[in-house]
Short mmCIF file of C-alpha atoms and ligand atoms in Angstrom, two decimals:
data_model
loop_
_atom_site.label_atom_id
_atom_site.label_comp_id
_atom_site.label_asym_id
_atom_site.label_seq_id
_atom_site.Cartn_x
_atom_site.Cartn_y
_atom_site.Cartn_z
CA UNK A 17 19.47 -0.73 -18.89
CA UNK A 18 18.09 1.56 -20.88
CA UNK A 19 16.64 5.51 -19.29
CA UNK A 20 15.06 7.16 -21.97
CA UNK A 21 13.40 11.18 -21.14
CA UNK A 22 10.77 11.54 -23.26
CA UNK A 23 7.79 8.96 -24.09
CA UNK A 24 9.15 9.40 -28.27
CA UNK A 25 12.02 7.99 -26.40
CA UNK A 26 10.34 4.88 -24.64
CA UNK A 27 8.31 4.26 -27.75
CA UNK A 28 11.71 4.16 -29.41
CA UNK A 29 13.02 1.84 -27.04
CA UNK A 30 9.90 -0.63 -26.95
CA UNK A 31 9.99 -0.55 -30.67
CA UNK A 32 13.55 -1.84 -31.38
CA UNK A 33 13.17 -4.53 -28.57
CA UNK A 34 10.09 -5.57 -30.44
CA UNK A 35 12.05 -5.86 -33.40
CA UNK A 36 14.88 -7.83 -31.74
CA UNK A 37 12.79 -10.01 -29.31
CA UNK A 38 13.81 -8.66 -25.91
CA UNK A 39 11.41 -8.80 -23.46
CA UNK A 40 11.33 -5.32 -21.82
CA UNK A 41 11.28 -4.37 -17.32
CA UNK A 42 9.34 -1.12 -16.42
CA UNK A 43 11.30 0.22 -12.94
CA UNK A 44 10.59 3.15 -11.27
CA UNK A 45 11.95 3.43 -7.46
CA UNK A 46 12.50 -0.38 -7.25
CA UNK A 47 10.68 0.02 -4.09
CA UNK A 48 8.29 -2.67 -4.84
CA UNK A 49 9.25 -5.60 -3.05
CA UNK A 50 7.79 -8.46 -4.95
CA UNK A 51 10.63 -8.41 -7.78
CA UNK A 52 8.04 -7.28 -9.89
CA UNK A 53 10.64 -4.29 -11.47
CA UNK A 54 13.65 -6.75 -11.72
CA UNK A 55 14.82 -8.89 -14.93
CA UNK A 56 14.78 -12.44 -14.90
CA UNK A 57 18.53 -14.00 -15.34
CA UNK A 58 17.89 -15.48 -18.81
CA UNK A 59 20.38 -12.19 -20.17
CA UNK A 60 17.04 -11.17 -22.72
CA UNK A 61 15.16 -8.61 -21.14
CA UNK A 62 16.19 -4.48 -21.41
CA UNK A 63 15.40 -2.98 -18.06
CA UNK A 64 13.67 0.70 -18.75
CA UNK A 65 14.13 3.03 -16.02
CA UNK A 66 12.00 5.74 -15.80
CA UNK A 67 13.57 8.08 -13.32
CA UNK A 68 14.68 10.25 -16.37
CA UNK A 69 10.90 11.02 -17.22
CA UNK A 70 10.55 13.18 -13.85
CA UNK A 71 9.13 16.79 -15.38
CA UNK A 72 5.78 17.91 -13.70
CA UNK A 73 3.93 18.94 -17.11
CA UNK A 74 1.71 21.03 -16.04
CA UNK A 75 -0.39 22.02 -12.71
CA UNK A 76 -4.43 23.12 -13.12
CA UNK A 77 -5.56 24.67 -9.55
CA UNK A 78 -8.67 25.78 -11.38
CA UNK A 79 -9.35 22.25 -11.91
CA UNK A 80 -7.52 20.84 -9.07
CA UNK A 81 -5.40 18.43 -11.61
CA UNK A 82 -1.89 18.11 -12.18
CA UNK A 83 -0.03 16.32 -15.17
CA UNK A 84 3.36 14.54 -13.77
CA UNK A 85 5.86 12.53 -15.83
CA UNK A 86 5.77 8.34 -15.01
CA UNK A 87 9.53 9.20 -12.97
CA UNK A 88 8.46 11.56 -10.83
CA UNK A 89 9.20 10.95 -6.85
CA UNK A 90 5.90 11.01 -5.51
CA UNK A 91 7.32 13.08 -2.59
CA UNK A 92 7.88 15.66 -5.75
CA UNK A 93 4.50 15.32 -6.76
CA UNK A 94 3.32 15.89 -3.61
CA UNK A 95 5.29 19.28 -3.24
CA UNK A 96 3.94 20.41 -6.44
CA UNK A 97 0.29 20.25 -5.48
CA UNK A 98 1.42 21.99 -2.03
CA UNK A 99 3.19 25.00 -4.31
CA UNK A 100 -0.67 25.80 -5.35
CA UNK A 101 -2.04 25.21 -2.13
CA UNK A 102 -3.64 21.84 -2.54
CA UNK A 103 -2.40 18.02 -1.47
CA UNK A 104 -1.32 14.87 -3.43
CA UNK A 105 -3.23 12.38 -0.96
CA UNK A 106 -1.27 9.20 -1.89
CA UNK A 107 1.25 8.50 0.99
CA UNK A 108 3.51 6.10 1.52
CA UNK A 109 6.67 5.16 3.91
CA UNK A 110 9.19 5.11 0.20
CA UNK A 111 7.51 7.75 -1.28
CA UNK A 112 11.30 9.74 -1.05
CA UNK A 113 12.03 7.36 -3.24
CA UNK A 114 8.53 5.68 -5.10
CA UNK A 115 7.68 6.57 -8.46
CA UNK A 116 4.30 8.10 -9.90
CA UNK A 117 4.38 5.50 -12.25
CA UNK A 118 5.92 2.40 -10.21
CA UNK A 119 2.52 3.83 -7.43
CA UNK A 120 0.18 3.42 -10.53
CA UNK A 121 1.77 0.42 -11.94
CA UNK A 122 0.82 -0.97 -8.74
CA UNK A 123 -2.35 0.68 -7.40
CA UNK A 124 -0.48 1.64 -4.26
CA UNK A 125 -2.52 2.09 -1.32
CA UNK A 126 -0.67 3.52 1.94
CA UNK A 127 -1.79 5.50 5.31
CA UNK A 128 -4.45 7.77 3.62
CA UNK A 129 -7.18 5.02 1.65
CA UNK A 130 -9.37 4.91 4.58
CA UNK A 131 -10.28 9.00 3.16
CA UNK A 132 -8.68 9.09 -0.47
CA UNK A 133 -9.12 5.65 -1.50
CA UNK A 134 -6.34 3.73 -3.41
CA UNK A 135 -3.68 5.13 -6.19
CA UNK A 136 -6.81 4.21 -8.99
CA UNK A 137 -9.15 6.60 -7.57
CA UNK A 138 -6.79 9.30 -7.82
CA UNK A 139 -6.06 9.24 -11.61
CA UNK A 140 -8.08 11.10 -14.68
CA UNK A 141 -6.26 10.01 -17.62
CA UNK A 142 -3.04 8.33 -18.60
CA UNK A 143 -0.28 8.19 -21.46
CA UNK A 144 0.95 4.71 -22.37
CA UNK A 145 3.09 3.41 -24.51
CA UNK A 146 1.45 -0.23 -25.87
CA UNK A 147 3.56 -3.45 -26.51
CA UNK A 148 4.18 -2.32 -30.36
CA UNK A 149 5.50 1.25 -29.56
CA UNK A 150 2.20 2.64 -29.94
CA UNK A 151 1.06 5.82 -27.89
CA UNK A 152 -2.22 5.71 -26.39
CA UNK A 153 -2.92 9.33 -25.39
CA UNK A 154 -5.33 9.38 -22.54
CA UNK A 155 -4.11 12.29 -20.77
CA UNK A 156 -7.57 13.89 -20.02
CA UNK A 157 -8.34 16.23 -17.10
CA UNK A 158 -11.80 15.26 -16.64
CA UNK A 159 -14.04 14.07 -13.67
CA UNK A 160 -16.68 12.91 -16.04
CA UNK A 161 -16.60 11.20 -19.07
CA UNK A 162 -18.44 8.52 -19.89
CA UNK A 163 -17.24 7.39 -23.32
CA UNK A 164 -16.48 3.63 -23.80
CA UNK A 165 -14.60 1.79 -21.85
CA UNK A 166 -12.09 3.33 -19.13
CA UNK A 167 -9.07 2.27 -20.49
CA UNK A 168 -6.86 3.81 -17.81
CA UNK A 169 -7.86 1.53 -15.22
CA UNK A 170 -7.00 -1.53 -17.14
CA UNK A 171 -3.40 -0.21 -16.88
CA UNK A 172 -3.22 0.96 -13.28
CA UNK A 173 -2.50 -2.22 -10.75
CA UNK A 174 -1.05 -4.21 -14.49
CA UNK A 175 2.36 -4.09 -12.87
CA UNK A 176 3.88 -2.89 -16.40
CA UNK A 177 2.47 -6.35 -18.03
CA UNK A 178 0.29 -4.37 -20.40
CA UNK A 179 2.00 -1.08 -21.04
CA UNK A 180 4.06 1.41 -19.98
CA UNK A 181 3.46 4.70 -18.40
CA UNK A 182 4.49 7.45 -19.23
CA UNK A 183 2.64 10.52 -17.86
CA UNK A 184 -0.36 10.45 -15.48
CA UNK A 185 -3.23 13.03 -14.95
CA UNK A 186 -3.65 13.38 -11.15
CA UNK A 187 -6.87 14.36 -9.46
CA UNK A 188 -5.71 16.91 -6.17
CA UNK A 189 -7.70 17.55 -2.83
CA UNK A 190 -7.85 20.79 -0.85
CA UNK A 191 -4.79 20.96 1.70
CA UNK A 192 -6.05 19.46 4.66
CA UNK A 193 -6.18 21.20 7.80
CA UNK A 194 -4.08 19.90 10.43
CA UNK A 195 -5.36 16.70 11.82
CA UNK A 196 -5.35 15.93 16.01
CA UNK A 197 -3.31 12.75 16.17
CA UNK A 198 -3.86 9.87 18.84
CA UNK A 199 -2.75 7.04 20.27
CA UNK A 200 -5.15 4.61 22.15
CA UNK A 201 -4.57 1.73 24.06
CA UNK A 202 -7.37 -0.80 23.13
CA UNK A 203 -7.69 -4.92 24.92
CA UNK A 204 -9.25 -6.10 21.75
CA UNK A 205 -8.64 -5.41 17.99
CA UNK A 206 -12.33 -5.45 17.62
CA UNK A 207 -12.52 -2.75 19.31
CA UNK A 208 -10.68 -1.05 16.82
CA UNK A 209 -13.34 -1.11 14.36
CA UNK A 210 -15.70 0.18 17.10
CA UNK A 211 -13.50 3.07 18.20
CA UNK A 212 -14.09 4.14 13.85
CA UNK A 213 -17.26 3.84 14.02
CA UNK A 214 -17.64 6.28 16.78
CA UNK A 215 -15.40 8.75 15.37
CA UNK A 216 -16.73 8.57 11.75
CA UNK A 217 -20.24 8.97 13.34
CA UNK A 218 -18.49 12.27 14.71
CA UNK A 219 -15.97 13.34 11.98
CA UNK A 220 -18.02 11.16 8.71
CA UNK A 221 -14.71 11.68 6.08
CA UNK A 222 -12.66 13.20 8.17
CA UNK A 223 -10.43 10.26 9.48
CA UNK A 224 -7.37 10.56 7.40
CA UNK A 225 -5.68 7.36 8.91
CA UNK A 226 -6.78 4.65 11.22
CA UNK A 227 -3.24 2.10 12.07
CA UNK A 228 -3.89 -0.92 14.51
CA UNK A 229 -0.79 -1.66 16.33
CA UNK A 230 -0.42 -5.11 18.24
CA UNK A 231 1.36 -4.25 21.63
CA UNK A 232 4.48 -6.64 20.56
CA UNK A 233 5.71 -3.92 18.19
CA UNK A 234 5.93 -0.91 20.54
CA UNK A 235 8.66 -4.15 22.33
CA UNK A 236 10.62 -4.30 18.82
CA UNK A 237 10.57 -0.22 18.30
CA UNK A 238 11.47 0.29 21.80
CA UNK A 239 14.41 -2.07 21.76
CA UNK A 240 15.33 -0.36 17.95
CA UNK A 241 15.23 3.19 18.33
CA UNK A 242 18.00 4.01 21.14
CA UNK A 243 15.00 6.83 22.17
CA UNK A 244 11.69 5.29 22.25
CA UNK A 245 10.19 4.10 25.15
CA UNK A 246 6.73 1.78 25.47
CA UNK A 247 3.97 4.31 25.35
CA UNK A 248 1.80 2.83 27.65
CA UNK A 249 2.67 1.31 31.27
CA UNK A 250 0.36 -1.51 31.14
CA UNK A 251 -0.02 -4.00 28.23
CA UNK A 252 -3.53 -3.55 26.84
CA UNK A 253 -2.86 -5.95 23.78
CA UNK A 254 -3.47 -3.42 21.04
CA UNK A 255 -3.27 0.15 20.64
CA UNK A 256 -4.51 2.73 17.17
CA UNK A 257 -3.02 5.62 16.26
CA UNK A 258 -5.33 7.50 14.41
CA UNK A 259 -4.98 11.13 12.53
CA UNK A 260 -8.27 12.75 12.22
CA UNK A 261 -9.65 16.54 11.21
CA UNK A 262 -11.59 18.64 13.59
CA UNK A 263 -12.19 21.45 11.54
CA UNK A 264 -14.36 23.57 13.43
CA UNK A 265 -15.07 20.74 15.42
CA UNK A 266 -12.64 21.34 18.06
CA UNK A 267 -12.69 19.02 20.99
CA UNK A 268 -14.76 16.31 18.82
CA UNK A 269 -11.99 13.49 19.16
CA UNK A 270 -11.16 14.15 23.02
CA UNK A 271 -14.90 14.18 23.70
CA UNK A 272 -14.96 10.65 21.55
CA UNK A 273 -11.83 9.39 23.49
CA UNK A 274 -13.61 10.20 26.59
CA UNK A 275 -17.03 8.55 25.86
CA UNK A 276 -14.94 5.59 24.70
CA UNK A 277 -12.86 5.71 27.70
CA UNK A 278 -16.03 5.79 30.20
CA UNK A 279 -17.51 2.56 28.12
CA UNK A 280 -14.38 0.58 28.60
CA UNK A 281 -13.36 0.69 24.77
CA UNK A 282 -10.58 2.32 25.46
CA UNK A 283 -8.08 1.73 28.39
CA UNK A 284 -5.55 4.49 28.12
CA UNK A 285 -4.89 7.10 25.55
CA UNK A 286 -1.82 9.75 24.38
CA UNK A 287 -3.44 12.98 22.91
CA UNK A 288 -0.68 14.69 20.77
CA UNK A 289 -0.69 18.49 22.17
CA UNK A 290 1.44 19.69 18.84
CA UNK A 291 2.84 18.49 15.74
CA UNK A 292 6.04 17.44 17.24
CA UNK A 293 4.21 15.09 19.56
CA UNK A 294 2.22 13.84 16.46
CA UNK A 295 5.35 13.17 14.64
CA UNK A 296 7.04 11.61 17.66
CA UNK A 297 4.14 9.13 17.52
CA UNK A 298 3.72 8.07 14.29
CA UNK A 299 7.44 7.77 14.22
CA UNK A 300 6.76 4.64 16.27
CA UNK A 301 4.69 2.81 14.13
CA UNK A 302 7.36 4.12 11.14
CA UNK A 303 9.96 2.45 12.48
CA UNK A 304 8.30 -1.11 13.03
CA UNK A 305 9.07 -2.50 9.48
CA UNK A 306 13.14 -1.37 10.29
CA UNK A 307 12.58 -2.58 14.26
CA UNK A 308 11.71 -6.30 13.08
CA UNK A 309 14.85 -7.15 10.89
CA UNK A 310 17.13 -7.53 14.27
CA UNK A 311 14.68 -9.58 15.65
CA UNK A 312 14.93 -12.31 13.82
CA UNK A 313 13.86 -14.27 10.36
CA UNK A 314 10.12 -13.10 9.62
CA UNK A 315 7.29 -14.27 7.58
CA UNK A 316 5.79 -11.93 5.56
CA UNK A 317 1.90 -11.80 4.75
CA UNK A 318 0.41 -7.94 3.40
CA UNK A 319 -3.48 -9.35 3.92
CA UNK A 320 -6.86 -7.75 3.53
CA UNK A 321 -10.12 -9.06 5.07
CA UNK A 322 -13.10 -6.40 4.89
CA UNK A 323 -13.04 -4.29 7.95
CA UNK A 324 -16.29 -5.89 9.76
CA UNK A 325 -14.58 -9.17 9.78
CA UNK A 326 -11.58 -8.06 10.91
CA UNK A 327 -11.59 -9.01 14.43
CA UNK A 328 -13.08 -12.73 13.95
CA UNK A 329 -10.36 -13.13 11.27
CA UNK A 330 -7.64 -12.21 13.98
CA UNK A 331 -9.05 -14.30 16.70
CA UNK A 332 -8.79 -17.04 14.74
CA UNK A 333 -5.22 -16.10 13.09
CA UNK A 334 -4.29 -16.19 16.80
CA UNK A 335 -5.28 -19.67 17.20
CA UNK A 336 -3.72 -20.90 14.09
CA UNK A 337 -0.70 -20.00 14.95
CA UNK A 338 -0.76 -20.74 18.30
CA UNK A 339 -1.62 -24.43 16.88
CA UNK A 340 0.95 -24.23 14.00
CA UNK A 341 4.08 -22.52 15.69
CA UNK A 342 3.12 -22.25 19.49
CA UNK A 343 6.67 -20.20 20.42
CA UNK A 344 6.24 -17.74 17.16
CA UNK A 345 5.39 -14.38 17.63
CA UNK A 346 2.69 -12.83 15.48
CA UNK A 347 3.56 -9.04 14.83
CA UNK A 348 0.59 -7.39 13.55
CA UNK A 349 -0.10 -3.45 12.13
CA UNK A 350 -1.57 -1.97 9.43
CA UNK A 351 -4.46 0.16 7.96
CA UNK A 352 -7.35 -1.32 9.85
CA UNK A 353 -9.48 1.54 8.54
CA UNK A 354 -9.26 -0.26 5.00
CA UNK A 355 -9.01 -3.81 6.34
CA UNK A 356 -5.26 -4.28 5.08
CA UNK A 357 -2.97 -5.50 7.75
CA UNK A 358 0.81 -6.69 8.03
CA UNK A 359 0.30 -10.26 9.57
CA UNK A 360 3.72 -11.08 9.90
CA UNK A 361 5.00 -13.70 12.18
CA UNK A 362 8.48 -13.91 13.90
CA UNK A 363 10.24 -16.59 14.15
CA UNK A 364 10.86 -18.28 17.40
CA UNK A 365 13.76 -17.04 19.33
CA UNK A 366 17.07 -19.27 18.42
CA UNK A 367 14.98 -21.71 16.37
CA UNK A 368 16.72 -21.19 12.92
CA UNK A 369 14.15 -24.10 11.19
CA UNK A 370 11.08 -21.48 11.56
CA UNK A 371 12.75 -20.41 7.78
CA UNK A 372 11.78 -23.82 5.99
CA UNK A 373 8.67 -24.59 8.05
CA UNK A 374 7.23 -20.93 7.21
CA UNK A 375 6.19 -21.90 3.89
CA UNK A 376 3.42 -24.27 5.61
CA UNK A 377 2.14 -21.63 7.88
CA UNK A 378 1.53 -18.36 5.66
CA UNK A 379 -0.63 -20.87 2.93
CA UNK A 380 -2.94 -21.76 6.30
CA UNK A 381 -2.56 -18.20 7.37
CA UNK A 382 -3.74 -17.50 2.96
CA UNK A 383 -6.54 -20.03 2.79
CA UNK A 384 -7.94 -18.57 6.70
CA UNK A 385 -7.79 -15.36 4.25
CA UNK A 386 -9.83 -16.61 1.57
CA UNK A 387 -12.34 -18.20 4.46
CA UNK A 388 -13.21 -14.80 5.49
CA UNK A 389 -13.06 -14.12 1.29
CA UNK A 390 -9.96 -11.12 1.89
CA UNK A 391 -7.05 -11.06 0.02
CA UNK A 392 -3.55 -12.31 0.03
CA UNK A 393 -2.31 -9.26 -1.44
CA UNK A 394 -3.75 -6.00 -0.41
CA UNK A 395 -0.60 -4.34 -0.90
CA UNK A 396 2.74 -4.10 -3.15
CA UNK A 397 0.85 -6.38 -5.96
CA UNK A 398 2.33 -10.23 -7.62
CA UNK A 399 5.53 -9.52 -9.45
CA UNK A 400 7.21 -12.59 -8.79
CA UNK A 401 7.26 -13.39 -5.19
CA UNK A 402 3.11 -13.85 -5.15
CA UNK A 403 2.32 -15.54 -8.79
CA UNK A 404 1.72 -19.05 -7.32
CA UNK A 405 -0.91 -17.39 -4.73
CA UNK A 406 -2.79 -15.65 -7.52
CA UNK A 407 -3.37 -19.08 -9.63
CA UNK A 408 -3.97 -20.61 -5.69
CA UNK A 409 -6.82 -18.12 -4.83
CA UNK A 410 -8.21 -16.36 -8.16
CA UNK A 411 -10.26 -18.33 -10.07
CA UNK A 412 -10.20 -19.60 -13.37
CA UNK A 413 -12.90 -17.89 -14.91
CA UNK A 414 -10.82 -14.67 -13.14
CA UNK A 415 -7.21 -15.97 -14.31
CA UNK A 416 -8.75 -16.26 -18.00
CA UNK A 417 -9.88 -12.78 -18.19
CA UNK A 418 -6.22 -11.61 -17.12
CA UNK A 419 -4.92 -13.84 -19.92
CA UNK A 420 -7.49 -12.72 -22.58
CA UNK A 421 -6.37 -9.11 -21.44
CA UNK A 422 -2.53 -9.61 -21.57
CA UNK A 423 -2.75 -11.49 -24.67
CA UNK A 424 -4.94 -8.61 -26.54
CA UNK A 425 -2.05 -5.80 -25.29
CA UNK A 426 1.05 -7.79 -25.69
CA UNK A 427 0.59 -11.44 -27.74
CA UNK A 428 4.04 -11.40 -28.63
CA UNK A 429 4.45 -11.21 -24.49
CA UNK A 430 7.14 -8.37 -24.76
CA UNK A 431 6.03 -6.48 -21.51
CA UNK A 432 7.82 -7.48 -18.01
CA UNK A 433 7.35 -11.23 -19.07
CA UNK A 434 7.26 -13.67 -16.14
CA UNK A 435 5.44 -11.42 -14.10
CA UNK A 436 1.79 -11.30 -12.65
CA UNK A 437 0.53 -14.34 -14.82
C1 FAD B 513 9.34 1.17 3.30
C2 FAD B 513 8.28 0.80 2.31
C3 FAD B 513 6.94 1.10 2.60
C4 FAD B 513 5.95 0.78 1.69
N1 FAD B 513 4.65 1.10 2.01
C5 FAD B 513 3.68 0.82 1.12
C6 FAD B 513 2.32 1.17 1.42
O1 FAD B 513 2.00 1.67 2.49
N2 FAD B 513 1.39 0.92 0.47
C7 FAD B 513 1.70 0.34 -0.74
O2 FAD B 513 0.81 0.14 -1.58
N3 FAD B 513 2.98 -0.01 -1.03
C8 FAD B 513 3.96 0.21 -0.14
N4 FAD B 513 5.25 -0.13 -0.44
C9 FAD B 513 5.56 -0.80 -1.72
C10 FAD B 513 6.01 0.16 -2.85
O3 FAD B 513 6.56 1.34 -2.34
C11 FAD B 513 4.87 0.47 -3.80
O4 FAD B 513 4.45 -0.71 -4.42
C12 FAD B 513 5.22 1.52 -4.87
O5 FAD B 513 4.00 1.91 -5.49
C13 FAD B 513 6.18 1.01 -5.92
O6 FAD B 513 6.67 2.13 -6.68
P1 FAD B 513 8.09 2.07 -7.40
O7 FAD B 513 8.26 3.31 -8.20
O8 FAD B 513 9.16 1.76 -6.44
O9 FAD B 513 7.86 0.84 -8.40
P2 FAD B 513 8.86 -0.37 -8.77
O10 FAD B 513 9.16 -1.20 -7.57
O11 FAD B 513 10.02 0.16 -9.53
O12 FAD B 513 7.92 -1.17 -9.75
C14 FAD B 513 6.77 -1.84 -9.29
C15 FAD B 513 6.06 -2.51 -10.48
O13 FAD B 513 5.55 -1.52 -11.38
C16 FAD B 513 6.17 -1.63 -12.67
N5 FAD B 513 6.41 -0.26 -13.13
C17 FAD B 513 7.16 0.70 -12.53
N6 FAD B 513 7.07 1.85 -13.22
C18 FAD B 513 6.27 1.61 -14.28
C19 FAD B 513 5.76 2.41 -15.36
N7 FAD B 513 6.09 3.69 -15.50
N8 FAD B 513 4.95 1.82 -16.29
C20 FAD B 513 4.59 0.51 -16.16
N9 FAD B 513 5.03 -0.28 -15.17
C21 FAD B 513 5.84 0.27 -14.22
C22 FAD B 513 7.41 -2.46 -12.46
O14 FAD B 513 7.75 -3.19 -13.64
C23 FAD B 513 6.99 -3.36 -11.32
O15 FAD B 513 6.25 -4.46 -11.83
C24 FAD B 513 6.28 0.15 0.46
C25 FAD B 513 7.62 -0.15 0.17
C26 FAD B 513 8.60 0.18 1.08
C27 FAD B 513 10.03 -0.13 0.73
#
């Protein structure tokens, strides 16, 4: 392993491993979860941490930019823009421990893309260091520039496969005022995507985050976290926990919940009278990725359908499973305000063979994905773990661009080999 602090440094590095023939593995937090920042075991590939390359560079309030080092924690990042009054957007559950660079690498999305969009729509320029040491300097602060091609995107979401990062040029947002924070009980998760639409025709951009929680979880947190309880008596089937921004608007989201309530949409809901209450409920849908371990083996699937489909794709999701693995228990959450959900599936209580039958299940639970044309990975990107879906569900003319692309950066395939494509 190699942790050099300076991007002279990297280039060094990526230079003498071109020389030698080492393949070379970008890591920043290793939060990733697809083994997309871990060598292979062949013995020939330098791993390159970047956690010594953590210096903010420079912060622009006048322009609302900020210029952070590829190793910086995003939760540092974020603290920066709050020192000059302004907010970082991108947030995640590992950003304590997430890199600026590993988030870019990745085009991380997390609880704020239903206002902010995705880590790419955050970013106005980029430093990379290229396959043969090269420095591209793209570190502009600009919000319009139309000149050529926009080379920075090709590098955000390329998973380190076509160059390494360095330093990013982040776009910042006005510190948002505090948001009310709800839970609501729901029967249907098509009413979900109602309950938005009512609030955004209310609050139009002011929704910062919009979670659909299948009942079954608030079971799994309540039996994990020694002091949770269910939130609701009855079991409505699905519940949202939404943060959204009154402004001036004070009393818009109660008067919402209300009309909702009196129209059946929604059954029951849990108005958060202060920030501790807030916290105290989005604390339960934190701790449903930790509650589901103890449970039992489960199968995995980070899937994105657009948002108007959403509730046909479930209905059917239901049924397939029901079909496939009648005593396994779907657990479903995610940000239903950008169409990305957790579909994961637990296995059957005691029934230890769920483990080697899975493998059938999540490619019908992929190709009822690709029916309602979503995708198997709206979250956490390929690495390793999801190569054989991308050749599965991209198509060739797609694959072939991604080749022409990685061959034109890196022909002598230096750059986290084995990964992506
Ligand atoms: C609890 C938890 C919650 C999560 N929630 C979300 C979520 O809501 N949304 C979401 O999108 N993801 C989520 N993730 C996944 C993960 O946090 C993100 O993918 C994150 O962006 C990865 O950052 P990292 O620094 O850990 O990157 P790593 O895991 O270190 O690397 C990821 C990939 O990027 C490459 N890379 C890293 N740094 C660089 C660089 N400087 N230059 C070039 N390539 C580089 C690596 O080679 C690897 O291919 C979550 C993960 C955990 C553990």
């Amino acid at each position: 392993m190699v942790a050099p602090a300076s991007t002279q440094e990297v280039a060094g590095v990526v230079t003498v491993c071109a020389r030698h023939g080492a393949g070379i593995v970008p890591q920043g937090g290793n939060t990733g979860l697809c083994g997309g920042a871990v060598p292979d075991l062949s013995g020939e590939q330098v791993l390159l941490s970047l956690s010594r390359m953590n210096r903010i560079r420079r912060v622009d309030p006048g322009n609302d930019s900020l210029v952070a080092e590829a190793g910086c924690i995003l939760a540092d990042v974020q603290a920066a823009a709050a020192e000059v009054d302004r907010c970082f957007p991108l947030s995640l559950a590992a950003e304590g421990s997430c890199q600026i660079g590993g988030n870019l690498s990745t085009n991380a999305g997390g609880l704020n893309v239903i206002r902010y969009g995705m880590a790419r729509q955050q970013v106005l320029g980029l430093e990379v260091v290229l396959a043969d040491g090269t420095v591209w300097e793209g570190l502009r602060e600009l919000r319009k520039d139309t000149a050529g091609y926009d080379l920075k995107q090709v590098f955000i979401g390329s998973e380190g496969t076509l160059g390494i990062i360095t330093a990013a040029a982040l776009k910042l947002a006005p510190k948002p005022a505090n948001p009310v924070t709800f839970l609501a009980a729901i029967r249907d998760a098509g009413d979900a995507v109602a309950l938005l639409g009512r609030l955004r025709s209310v609050l139009p951009d002011r929704i910062d985050a919009f979670e659909l929680i299948s009942d079954r979880c608030f079971d799994l947190v309540a039996r994990h976290l020694p002091d949770a309880r269910r939130p609701f008596a009855e079991r409505p089937g699905w519940a949202v926990l939404a943060d959204a921004v009154e402004g001036t608007d004070e009393g818009r989201v109660e008067a919402v919940l209300a009309s909702c309530f009196g129209d059946g949409l929604v059954v029951d809901a849990i108005l958060a009278k202060n920030k501790a209450e807030a916290a105290g409920l989005w604390r339960l849908r934190h701790a449903i990725p930790e509650a589901e371990r103890p449970a039992g083996y489960c199968l995995k699937h980070d899937i994105g359908v657009p948002v108007g489909r959403l509730a046909r794709f479930l209905a059917e999701a239901k049924a397939l499973v029901a079909r496939l693995e009648p005593d396994a228990r779907p657990i479903v959450f995610g940000h239903v305000g950008d169409g990305n959900l957790h579909y994961n599936v637990l296995q059957p209580a005691g029934d230890d063979g769920f483990r080697e039958r899975g493998a059938d299940l999540s490619r019908s639970l992929y190709d009822l994905v690709a029916k309602f044309e979503g995708t198997f990975s709206a979250e956490h990107g390929i690495g390793v773990t999801k190569k054989e879906l991308l050749r599965t569900y991209r198509s060739e003319v797609e694959l072939g661009l991604m080749r022409t692309l990685k061959t034109a950066l890196d022909p002598d395939n230096r750059l986290n080999p084995g990964k992506v494509i």
